[in-house]
Structures are given as C-alpha cells and as structure tokens.
PDB file of C-alpha atoms in Angstrom:
ATOM      1  CA  UNK A  36     -47.039-107.710-146.987  1.00 73.00           C
ATOM      2  CA  UNK A  37     -49.975-105.629-148.087  1.00 85.00           C
ATOM      3  CA  UNK A  38     -51.039-102.034-148.500  1.00 85.00           C
ATOM      4  CA  UNK A  39     -54.616-100.855-148.137  1.00 88.00           C
ATOM      5  CA  UNK A  40     -56.319 -97.503-148.672  1.00 91.00           C
ATOM      6  CA  UNK A  41     -59.773 -95.977-148.346  1.00 94.00           C
ATOM      7  CA  UNK A  42     -61.130 -92.459-148.862  1.00 96.00           C
ATOM      8  CA  UNK A  43     -64.359 -90.658-148.040  1.00 96.00           C
ATOM      9  CA  UNK A  44     -65.779 -87.150-147.906  1.00 96.00           C
ATOM     10  CA  UNK A  45     -67.218 -85.765-144.665  1.00 96.00           C
ATOM     11  CA  UNK A  46     -69.486 -82.745-144.362  1.00 95.00           C
ATOM     12  CA  UNK A  47     -67.315 -80.830-141.858  1.00 95.00           C
ATOM     13  CA  UNK A  48     -64.590 -78.252-141.910  1.00 95.00           C
ATOM     14  CA  UNK A  49     -61.152 -79.841-142.423  1.00 96.00           C
ATOM     15  CA  UNK A  50     -59.839 -78.068-139.303  1.00 96.00           C
ATOM     16  CA  UNK A  51     -62.598 -79.324-137.005  1.00 95.00           C
ATOM     17  CA  UNK A  52     -62.437 -82.820-138.444  1.00 96.00           C
ATOM     18  CA  UNK A  53     -58.656 -83.016-138.041  1.00 97.00           C
ATOM     19  CA  UNK A  54     -58.872 -81.745-134.454  1.00 96.00           C
ATOM     20  CA  UNK A  55     -61.274 -84.595-133.633  1.00 95.00           C
ATOM     21  CA  UNK A  56     -59.275 -87.285-135.462  1.00 96.00           C
ATOM     22  CA  UNK A  57     -55.902 -86.244-134.046  1.00 96.00           C
ATOM     23  CA  UNK A  58     -57.032 -86.477-130.400  1.00 95.00           C
ATOM     24  CA  UNK A  59     -55.631 -89.788-129.088  1.00 94.00           C
ATOM     25  CA  UNK A  60     -58.584 -90.162-126.741  1.00 92.00           C
ATOM     26  CA  UNK A  61     -60.959 -90.309-129.705  1.00 93.00           C
ATOM     27  CA  UNK A  62     -59.226 -93.251-131.428  1.00 93.00           C
ATOM     28  CA  UNK A  63     -61.513 -95.912-129.884  1.00 93.00           C
ATOM     29  CA  UNK A  64     -64.524 -93.926-131.067  1.00 93.00           C
ATOM     30  CA  UNK A  65     -63.683 -94.459-134.721  1.00 90.00           C
ATOM     31  CA  UNK A  66     -61.384 -97.522-134.874  1.00 85.00           C
ATOM     32  CA  UNK A  67     -63.790-100.401-134.286  1.00 79.00           C
ATOM     33  CA  UNK A  68     -61.366-102.929-132.792  1.00 82.00           C
ATOM     34  CA  UNK A  69     -59.594-100.435-130.530  1.00 89.00           C
ATOM     35  CA  UNK A  70     -61.011-100.428-127.022  1.00 93.00           C
ATOM     36  CA  UNK A  71     -58.709 -97.926-125.276  1.00 94.00           C
ATOM     37  CA  UNK A  72     -55.990 -95.464-126.263  1.00 94.00           C
ATOM     38  CA  UNK A  73     -54.022 -93.417-123.751  1.00 94.00           C
ATOM     39  CA  UNK A  74     -51.072 -91.102-124.352  1.00 92.00           C
ATOM     40  CA  UNK A  75     -47.751 -92.344-122.974  1.00 91.00           C
ATOM     41  CA  UNK A  76     -44.256 -90.810-123.013  1.00 91.00           C
ATOM     42  CA  UNK A  77     -43.286 -88.840-126.117  1.00 91.00           C
ATOM     43  CA  UNK A  78     -45.265 -89.920-129.160  1.00 93.00           C
ATOM     44  CA  UNK A  79     -46.224 -93.282-127.629  1.00 94.00           C
ATOM     45  CA  UNK A  80     -49.792 -94.448-127.133  1.00 95.00           C
ATOM     46  CA  UNK A  81     -50.840 -97.387-124.958  1.00 94.00           C
ATOM     47  CA  UNK A  82     -53.687 -99.287-126.625  1.00 92.00           C
ATOM     48  CA  UNK A  83     -55.940-102.258-126.063  1.00 92.00           C
ATOM     49  CA  UNK A  84     -57.815-103.908-128.902  1.00 87.00           C
ATOM     50  CA  UNK A  85     -60.091-106.823-129.633  1.00 86.00           C
ATOM     51  CA  UNK A  86     -59.052-109.125-132.490  1.00 78.00           C
ATOM     52  CA  UNK A  87     -61.503-110.763-134.917  1.00 74.00           C
ATOM     53  CA  UNK A  88     -61.264-114.029-132.957  1.00 81.00           C
ATOM     54  CA  UNK A  89     -62.412-112.237-129.797  1.00 85.00           C
ATOM     55  CA  UNK A  90     -59.019-112.230-128.085  1.00 88.00           C
ATOM     56  CA  UNK A  91     -57.649-109.037-126.556  1.00 89.00           C
ATOM     57  CA  UNK A  92     -54.226-107.525-127.091  1.00 86.00           C
ATOM     58  CA  UNK A  93     -52.521-104.538-125.581  1.00 90.00           C
ATOM     59  CA  UNK A  94     -49.344-102.743-126.425  1.00 87.00           C
ATOM     60  CA  UNK A  95     -47.646 -99.530-127.315  1.00 90.00           C
ATOM     61  CA  UNK A  96     -47.738 -97.808-130.655  1.00 90.00           C
ATOM     62  CA  UNK A  97     -46.387 -94.535-131.918  1.00 93.00           C
ATOM     63  CA  UNK A  98     -48.742 -91.748-133.006  1.00 95.00           C
ATOM     64  CA  UNK A  99     -47.476 -88.597-134.715  1.00 96.00           C
ATOM     65  CA  UNK A 100     -49.539 -85.561-135.636  1.00 96.00           C
ATOM     66  CA  UNK A 101     -48.567 -82.910-138.192  1.00 98.00           C
ATOM     67  CA  UNK A 102     -51.204 -80.213-137.687  1.00 97.00           C
ATOM     68  CA  UNK A 103     -49.888 -78.022-140.503  1.00 97.00           C
ATOM     69  CA  UNK A 104     -50.207 -80.804-143.095  1.00 98.00           C
ATOM     70  CA  UNK A 105     -53.287 -82.291-141.355  1.00 98.00           C
ATOM     71  CA  UNK A 106     -51.492 -85.645-141.392  1.00 98.00           C
ATOM     72  CA  UNK A 107     -51.424 -88.404-138.762  1.00 97.00           C
ATOM     73  CA  UNK A 108     -49.088 -91.376-138.892  1.00 96.00           C
ATOM     74  CA  UNK A 109     -48.949 -94.368-136.569  1.00 93.00           C
ATOM     75  CA  UNK A 110     -47.405 -97.757-136.216  1.00 88.00           C
ATOM     76  CA  UNK A 111     -46.347-100.509-133.872  1.00 83.00           C
ATOM     77  CA  UNK A 112     -43.062-102.313-133.430  1.00 79.00           C
ATOM     78  CA  UNK A 113     -43.066-106.006-134.217  1.00 74.00           C
ATOM     79  CA  UNK A 114     -42.908-108.604-136.928  1.00 68.00           C
ATOM     80  CA  UNK A 115     -45.971-107.362-138.854  1.00 71.00           C
ATOM     81  CA  UNK A 116     -44.423-104.036-139.976  1.00 76.00           C
ATOM     82  CA  UNK A 117     -47.742-102.396-139.059  1.00 78.00           C
ATOM     83  CA  UNK A 118     -48.073 -98.685-139.851  1.00 87.00           C
ATOM     84  CA  UNK A 119     -50.484 -96.295-141.463  1.00 91.00           C
ATOM     85  CA  UNK A 120     -51.509 -92.732-142.024  1.00 95.00           C
ATOM     86  CA  UNK A 121     -54.564 -90.524-142.146  1.00 96.00           C
ATOM     87  CA  UNK A 122     -54.803 -87.308-144.144  1.00 98.00           C
ATOM     88  CA  UNK A 123     -57.494 -84.648-144.081  1.00 98.00           C
ATOM     89  CA  UNK A 124     -57.846 -82.146-146.915  1.00 97.00           C
ATOM     90  CA  UNK A 125     -60.403 -79.631-148.090  1.00 96.00           C
ATOM     91  CA  UNK A 126     -63.030 -80.906-150.509  1.00 95.00           C
ATOM     92  CA  UNK A 127     -65.530 -79.056-152.654  1.00 92.00           C
ATOM     93  CA  UNK A 128     -68.015 -79.648-149.848  1.00 90.00           C
ATOM     94  CA  UNK A 129     -66.482 -80.444-146.480  1.00 95.00           C
ATOM     95  CA  UNK A 130     -63.326 -82.500-146.087  1.00 97.00           C
ATOM     96  CA  UNK A 131     -61.736 -85.586-147.586  1.00 97.00           C
ATOM     97  CA  UNK A 132     -60.267 -88.236-145.290  1.00 97.00           C
ATOM     98  CA  UNK A 133     -57.837 -90.807-146.662  1.00 97.00           C
ATOM     99  CA  UNK A 134     -56.548 -93.699-144.561  1.00 95.00           C
ATOM    100  CA  UNK A 135     -53.676 -95.944-145.647  1.00 92.00           C
ATOM    101  CA  UNK A 136     -52.424 -99.048-143.893  1.00 87.00           C
ATOM    102  CA  UNK A 137     -49.437-101.351-144.353  1.00 84.00           C
ATOM    103  CA  UNK A 138     -49.155-104.725-142.671  1.00 80.00           C
ATOM    104  CA  UNK A 139     -47.150-107.884-143.039  1.00 65.00           C
ATOM    105  CA  UNK A 140     -49.852-109.871-141.234  1.00 71.00           C
ATOM    106  CA  UNK A 141     -51.990-110.496-144.341  1.00 67.00           C
ATOM    107  CA  UNK A 142     -51.640-110.663-148.107  1.00 68.00           C
ATOM    108  CA  UNK A 143     -52.737-107.939-150.510  1.00 73.00           C
ATOM    109  CA  UNK A 144     -56.462-107.920-151.225  1.00 66.00           C
ATOM    110  CA  UNK A 145     -57.496-109.221-147.792  1.00 69.00           C
ATOM    111  CA  UNK A 146     -61.215-108.391-147.606  1.00 81.00           C
ATOM    112  CA  UNK A 147     -61.306-108.258-143.809  1.00 80.00           C
ATOM    113  CA  UNK A 148     -58.665-105.505-143.623  1.00 77.00           C
ATOM    114  CA  UNK A 149     -60.225-103.513-146.470  1.00 83.00           C
ATOM    115  CA  UNK A 150     -63.668-103.769-144.886  1.00 88.00           C
ATOM    116  CA  UNK A 151     -62.148-102.587-141.604  1.00 85.00           C
ATOM    117  CA  UNK A 152     -60.748 -99.452-143.249  1.00 87.00           C
ATOM    118  CA  UNK A 153     -64.019 -98.768-145.044  1.00 92.00           C
ATOM    119  CA  UNK A 154     -65.911 -99.266-141.775  1.00 92.00           C
ATOM    120  CA  UNK A 155     -63.576 -96.852-139.982  1.00 92.00           C
ATOM    121  CA  UNK A 156     -64.341 -94.137-142.520  1.00 94.00           C
ATOM    122  CA  UNK A 157     -68.083 -94.853-142.324  1.00 94.00           C
ATOM    123  CA  UNK A 158     -67.861 -94.498-138.542  1.00 93.00           C
ATOM    124  CA  UNK A 159     -65.995 -91.188-138.849  1.00 95.00           C
ATOM    125  CA  UNK A 160     -68.596 -89.837-141.264  1.00 94.00           C
ATOM    126  CA  UNK A 161     -71.479 -90.972-139.012  1.00 94.00           C
ATOM    127  CA  UNK A 162     -69.907 -89.532-135.853  1.00 93.00           C
ATOM    128  CA  UNK A 163     -69.283 -86.170-137.492  1.00 93.00           C
ATOM    129  CA  UNK A 164     -72.311 -85.732-139.727  1.00 92.00           C
ATOM    130  CA  UNK A 165     -75.048 -87.470-137.744  1.00 86.00           C
ATOM    131  CA  UNK A 166     -73.787 -86.925-134.205  1.00 78.00           C
ATOM    132  CA  UNK A 167     -71.941 -83.634-134.685  1.00 79.00           C
ATOM    133  CA  UNK A 168     -68.818 -84.608-132.758  1.00 77.00           C
ATOM    134  CA  UNK A 169     -66.355 -82.478-134.731  1.00 63.00           C
TER     135      UNK A 169
END
C-alpha cells in the first residue's frame, strides 16, 4: 500500500477553481488516464480509463464534494483500496490545490503514480491559467 501527494498553486480564485474541479464532467479534462466520467445514482460516477499498458477499464467510483470546505474525495471498491482527495485553499496569489492518493496496487515511492499526480496538477494549472477554463 502506498500514499502519494502533490501540491501546486494556480492563478485563479479558489471559488472558481473549485467549481471547475468539482464538476464530474470535467474529470477527463484534468485526469490524463480518464477518458469519460458520467454521474450515476447518488454519489456514484461511471468512468472509463486507459491504463499505462494501453488497455481500457470501466467501472463505478464514488465522488463526494464538500463545497464549504472546498474538498473532493473519491474512491473505487475493489482489492486495491483506491481512494483520494483534492483540496483547494486560498494562497497569497490565487489558490493552492493539493491532491492525495492511496492505493494498494503499488508500493510507496512508485515514480509512475507520483508523476501522474504531478502531471494532473500541471494540467489543471495549464487549463486554468493558459486556457482560462475556471
């Protein structure tokens, strides 16, 4: 089992940034491997993703949004104990985004997972700052 974390600062208001990040339909825009995400019953989300080996998987995950705390948590049932969270907070200039991830699929220090988190935050920053999506 392993825990991963990554943080960045984005030049956007925390409220606008959180509104963008908490919209289920935007998940594939900033999670590189996710291809689709559609709301299902309750807090469920139906997703499809492409794995590093090129294979495709689909399934249901849970996705919970706490707008007051600007906190998102998610996870998927199964043997990998996969879950994570995303928090947005005010920074001196703009907003800070922190993503954490827990998985039983890999060992601590796995470079591929850490690079994936870092890439996700780079994508968020690019979408918001360079393309003005939030």
